[in-house]
Amino acid sequence: MPAVLSRRNCFDTFSTSSRIVPHTPINTMSNPALTIKLEPVASGVARPSAGTTPLVIEKDGQSAWLHIPQNASAGPLPLLVVLHGAGKGTYWTLEEGHMSVSDWAGRANKHGCAVLYPAARGSTWDYISSGRKEHKDFEFVTHAINTARRTVPIDDRRIALLGISDGGSMALSLVSHNPKVFQAAMSISAGFCSDPPCAAPGAPKMFIKHGAADSMFPLKRVGLPLRDKLVALGYEVEHRVGKGDGGIFGPAGHVPPGWQEEFLPAWLAMRAE
């Protein structure tokens, strides 16, 4: 069973040997480099006809792919934004394998949600490769999200981020800094969450998974402290631990099988508020 940890007030304190100690250093400010802004969208956006997906969104040489479910019920759609891991063009490609863009068409149809898959300019997200100084990739992600919202009717109450490895770290970071934009983060094998602010009432839910035998981001050294940090800040966290064989692609490893759909049913079952 996954560990579901309830929200706590991050301003609470606890007593240790008669001393009052804060749970964690408190950050109440969001990071401008991690800000995603939703633009106004005209009402009455029509859904594109069947057979037109994926739609390609491009700007300044950067691309994102938008999959639209073909048999979804009428009305605004949930939007899933997928953030890939490190190694694009070196260890994997967007054309095939576990990071394949085209495979998301079937998942969009299966779950009845629109799927937006942006690609970083480099092998990973520039916020990470620049030592948390650059954020041009997220300017493009913002552009892609708003373009998707102008292209297909999207339920703005039901936008979520899913990421693996570096993408998982950025999913947690972006969602925690944009609580009015995202309903949830789904993070597989994340290494960090960048200076998350204290959770306010109604904060997004954090779905997190780490492998028990992940050698890149070990569970005890990385996964559990990351979980505990977010809980101490007041976030509701569902944390799952992959068990079994390790390695890169084992169920307890860094890129577990089925990571793409690990949390989708749980997110989609959430009530829009």
C-alpha positions as a printed NumPy array, in Angstrom:
array([[  0.   ,   0.   ,   0.   ],
       [  1.296,   3.484,  -0.787],
       [  2.003,   5.816,   2.087],
       [ -0.522,   8.656,   2.052],
       [  0.657,  11.463,   4.285],
       [ -1.723,  14.231,   5.247],
       [ -1.094,  17.937,   5.09 ],
       [  0.427,  19.614,   8.122],
       [  0.783,  23.308,   8.812],
       [  4.404,  24.099,   7.946],
       [  4.456,  26.8  ,  10.611],
       [  3.876,  24.16 ,  13.288],
       [  6.804,  23.255,  15.521],
       [  7.699,  20.255,  17.594],
       [  9.581,  19.881,  20.865],
       [ 12.92 ,  18.078,  21.093],
       [ 14.71 ,  18.01 ,  24.465],
       [ 12.715,  21.023,  25.629],
       [ 13.716,  23.017,  22.533],
       [ 11.225,  24.265,  19.937],
       [ 12.535,  23.282,  16.522],
       [ 10.905,  24.121,  13.179],
       [ 10.108,  21.191,  10.922],
       [ 12.005,  22.748,   8.009],
       [ 13.292,  26.137,   6.834],
       [ 10.207,  27.997,   5.689],
       [  9.9  ,  29.552,   2.254],
       [  6.672,  31.438,   1.652],
       [  7.65 ,  32.992,  -1.696],
       [  7.402,  31.449,  -5.141],
       [ 10.382,  31.521,  -7.509],
       [  9.873,  33.8  , -10.556],
       [ 12.057,  31.472, -12.642],
       [  9.528,  28.704, -12.023],
       [  6.384,  30.743, -12.663],
       [  3.763,  29.48 , -15.13 ],
       [  1.086,  32.012, -16.059],
       [ -2.207,  31.036, -17.655],
       [ -3.384,  33.564, -20.21 ],
       [ -7.035,  34.466, -20.781],
       [ -8.693,  32.156, -23.298],
       [-11.788,  32.956, -25.319],
       [-14.841,  30.874, -24.511],
       [-16.215,  28.384, -26.99 ],
       [-12.933,  26.778, -28.095],
       [-13.855,  23.965, -30.495],
       [-12.242,  20.562, -30.262],
       [-10.196,  19.669, -33.385],
       [-11.642,  16.953, -35.602],
       [-10.562,  13.336, -35.249],
       [ -7.338,  12.365, -36.941],
       [ -5.616,  15.714, -36.432],
       [ -3.391,  14.714, -33.506],
       [ -0.728,  15.044, -32.425],
       [ -0.709,  18.754, -33.009],
       [  2.776,  20.227, -33.048],
       [  3.445,  23.452, -31.155],
       [  6.67 ,  25.206, -32.166],
       [  8.466,  28.362, -31.123],
       [ 12.066,  29.442, -31.729],
       [ 13.132,  25.944, -32.709],
       [ 11.526,  24.24 , -29.717],
       [  8.66 ,  21.749, -30.052],
       [  5.808,  20.252, -28.07 ],
       [  3.25 ,  17.66 , -29.118],
       [ -0.409,  17.787, -28.126],
       [ -2.405,  14.539, -28.13 ],
       [ -6.175,  14.939, -28.019],
       [ -8.336,  11.935, -27.024],
       [-10.514,  10.792, -29.886],
       [-13.485,   9.369, -27.971],
       [-13.652,  11.581, -24.887],
       [-16.971,  12.85 , -23.647],
       [-18.037,  16.36 , -24.541],
       [-16.81 ,  19.249, -22.427],
       [-13.454,  20.6  , -21.284],
       [-10.66 ,  18.053, -20.953],
       [ -8.1  ,  17.476, -18.204],
       [ -4.601,  18.401, -19.411],
       [ -1.542,  16.31 , -18.565],
       [  1.846,  17.918, -19.206],
       [  4.681,  15.379, -19.478],
       [  8.262,  16.348, -18.624],
       [ 10.936,  13.966, -19.865],
       [ 14.103,  12.972, -18.05 ],
       [ 17.725,  13.751, -18.833],
       [ 19.619,  12.236, -21.736],
       [ 17.527,  13.326, -24.728],
       [ 19.418,  12.555, -27.912],
       [ 22.113,  10.648, -26.027],
       [ 20.521,   7.789, -24.093],
       [ 17.038,   7.887, -25.615],
       [ 15.014,   9.585, -28.33 ],
       [ 11.56 ,  11.073, -28.642],
       [ 10.756,   8.631, -31.447],
       [ 10.847,   5.324, -29.586],
       [ 11.296,   3.633, -26.232],
       [ 10.162,   4.732, -22.795],
       [ 10.214,   8.46 , -23.712],
       [  8.357,   8.062, -27.019],
       [  6.061,  10.949, -27.956],
       [  3.769,   8.863, -30.147],
       [  2.98 ,   6.344, -27.397],
       [  1.073,   9.042, -25.553],
       [ -1.689,   9.016, -28.176],
       [ -2.992,   5.704, -26.835],
       [ -2.741,   6.874, -23.244],
       [ -4.659,  10.05 , -24.059],
       [ -7.436,   7.939, -25.589],
       [ -7.411,   5.436, -22.716],
       [ -7.679,   8.042, -19.953],
       [ -9.725,  10.686, -21.75 ],
       [ -7.294,  13.539, -21.183],
       [ -5.303,  15.808, -23.431],
       [ -1.55 ,  15.178, -23.222],
       [  1.042,  17.849, -23.88 ],
       [  4.617,  16.657, -24.335],
       [  7.158,  19.514, -24.556],
       [ 10.831,  18.871, -25.255],
       [ 13.713,  20.703, -23.619],
       [ 16.157,  22.518, -25.898],
       [ 19.072,  20.484, -24.612],
       [ 19.444,  17.005, -23.194],
       [ 17.646,  18.09 , -20.016],
       [ 15.786,  21.135, -18.684],
       [ 17.908,  24.289, -18.723],
       [ 16.937,  25.161, -15.147],
       [ 18.921,  22.073, -14.104],
       [ 21.78 ,  22.229, -16.628],
       [ 22.418,  25.922, -15.822],
       [ 22.57 ,  25.381, -12.074],
       [ 19.069,  26.847, -11.59 ],
       [ 19.881,  30.095, -13.422],
       [ 18.083,  29.695, -16.783],
       [ 14.398,  29.11 , -17.39 ],
       [ 13.871,  29.492, -21.141],
       [ 12.557,  25.937, -21.31 ],
       [  9.782,  26.864, -18.895],
       [  8.961,  29.969, -20.871],
       [  8.338,  27.577, -23.741],
       [  6.349,  25.207, -21.516],
       [  4.178,  28.176, -20.547],
       [  3.699,  29.033, -24.223],
       [  2.824,  25.416, -25.044],
       [  0.266,  25.145, -22.221],
       [ -1.464,  28.353, -23.272],
       [ -1.43 ,  27.318, -26.93 ],
       [ -3.019,  24.   , -25.958],
       [ -5.706,  25.888, -24.015],
       [ -6.47 ,  27.989, -27.091],
       [ -6.542,  24.912, -29.318],
       [ -8.752,  22.525, -27.372],
       [-11.209,  23.133, -24.521],
       [ -9.253,  22.499, -21.302],
       [-10.58 ,  22.382, -17.75 ],
       [ -8.193,  24.793, -16.019],
       [ -9.017,  23.186, -12.685],
       [ -7.521,  19.907, -13.912],
       [ -4.033,  20.575, -15.201],
       [ -1.285,  18.307, -13.867],
       [  2.406,  17.683, -14.416],
       [  4.005,  14.26 , -14.79 ],
       [  7.756,  13.798, -14.934],
       [ 10.486,  11.232, -14.52 ],
       [ 13.993,  11.731, -13.11 ],
       [ 14.954,  15.337, -13.98 ],
       [ 11.409,  15.769, -15.267],
       [ 10.089,  14.47 , -11.958],
       [ 12.172,  17.027, -10.071],
       [ 10.826,  19.784, -12.283],
       [  7.241,  18.544, -11.934],
       [  7.452,  18.906,  -8.148],
       [  9.207,  22.25 ,  -8.417],
       [  6.806,  23.802, -10.931],
       [  3.675,  22.539,  -9.204],
       [  4.759,  23.723,  -5.756],
       [  5.518,  27.193,  -7.132],
       [  2.273,  27.404,  -9.144],
       [ -0.474,  26.13 ,  -6.837],
       [ -3.182,  28.079,  -8.665],
       [ -2.217,  26.543, -12.022],
       [ -1.73 ,  22.849, -11.273],
       [ -3.974,  20.359,  -9.519],
       [ -1.263,  17.773,  -8.919],
       [  2.297,  16.658,  -9.559],
       [  3.12 ,  13.077, -10.483],
       [  6.816,  12.493,  -9.972],
       [  8.827,   9.356, -10.664],
       [ 12.418,   9.076,  -9.396],
       [ 12.878,  12.774,  -8.612],
       [ 16.134,  14.039,  -7.168],
       [ 14.846,  17.272,  -5.625],
       [ 12.162,  19.923,  -5.392],
       [ 13.556,  23.435,  -5.826],
       [ 12.887,  25.57 ,  -2.734],
       [  9.21 ,  24.643,  -2.398],
       [  7.11 ,  27.263,  -0.628],
       [  4.898,  26.459,   2.301],
       [  1.659,  24.87 ,   1.125],
       [ -1.43 ,  27.035,   1.354],
       [ -4.955,  25.656,   1.844],
       [ -6.029,  23.821,  -1.284],
       [ -2.427,  23.194,  -2.369],
       [ -1.813,  20.682,  -5.179],
       [ -1.391,  17.028,  -4.288],
       [  2.012,  15.41 ,  -4.733],
       [  2.173,  11.853,  -6.072],
       [  5.731,  10.531,  -5.729],
       [  7.437,   7.223,  -6.465],
       [ 10.984,   6.049,  -5.829],
       [ 12.522,   2.641,  -6.371],
       [ 13.86 ,   0.716,  -3.397],
       [ 16.933,  -0.199,  -5.471],
       [ 17.396,   3.061,  -7.399],
       [ 21.154,   3.656,  -7.448],
       [ 20.877,   7.11 ,  -9.029],
       [ 18.587,   8.671,  -6.42 ],
       [ 18.62 ,   6.184,  -3.525],
       [ 15.408,   5.846,  -1.571],
       [ 16.872,   6.446,   1.901],
       [ 19.196,   9.264,   0.903],
       [ 16.942,  11.07 ,  -1.6  ],
       [ 13.416,   9.703,  -1.861],
       [ 12.322,   9.573,   1.759],
       [ 13.882,  12.927,   2.769],
       [ 12.19 ,  14.555,  -0.233],
       [  8.855,  13.084,   0.785],
       [  9.297,  14.186,   4.381],
       [ 10.308,  17.708,   3.328],
       [  7.108,  18.188,   1.321],
       [  4.943,  16.769,   4.089],
       [  6.592,  19.108,   6.609],
       [  5.744,  22.02 ,   4.328],
       [  2.087,  21.073,   4.432],
       [  1.591,  19.173,   1.171],
       [ -0.579,  16.097,   0.859],
       [  1.784,  13.431,  -0.441],
       [  1.128,   9.948,  -1.725],
       [  4.455,   8.141,  -1.817],
       [  4.968,   4.748,  -3.42 ],
       [  8.074,   2.573,  -3.287],
       [  8.935,   0.316,  -6.213],
       [ 10.064,  -3.134,  -5.12 ],
       [ 11.683,  -6.085,  -6.878],
       [ 14.559,  -5.986,  -9.347],
       [ 16.67 ,  -2.86 ,  -9.532],
       [ 18.89 ,  -1.642, -12.333],
       [ 17.77 ,   1.206, -14.534],
       [ 14.581,  -0.398, -15.835],
       [ 13.58 ,  -2.779, -13.036],
       [ 10.431,  -2.204, -10.953],
       [ 12.63 ,  -0.985,  -8.091],
       [ 14.96 ,   0.932, -10.393],
       [ 15.155,   4.436, -11.776],
       [ 12.862,   4.032, -14.8  ],
       [ 10.281,   1.465, -13.652],
       [  7.941,  -0.175, -16.14 ],
       [  4.593,   1.546, -16.413],
       [  5.841,   4.8  , -14.903],
       [  3.82 ,   6.76 , -17.446],
       [  0.49 ,   5.595, -16.007],
       [  1.487,   4.955, -12.382],
       [ -0.59 ,   7.793, -10.961],
       [ -2.928,   8.771, -13.803],
       [ -6.042,   7.006, -12.421],
       [ -5.495,   8.544,  -8.965],
       [ -5.067,  12.028, -10.392],
       [ -8.069,  11.758, -12.699],
       [-10.201,  10.53 ,  -9.795],
       [ -9.529,  13.751,  -7.895],
       [-12.405,  16.166,  -7.621],
       [-11.984,  19.439,  -9.443],
       [-12.196,  22.391,  -7.059]])
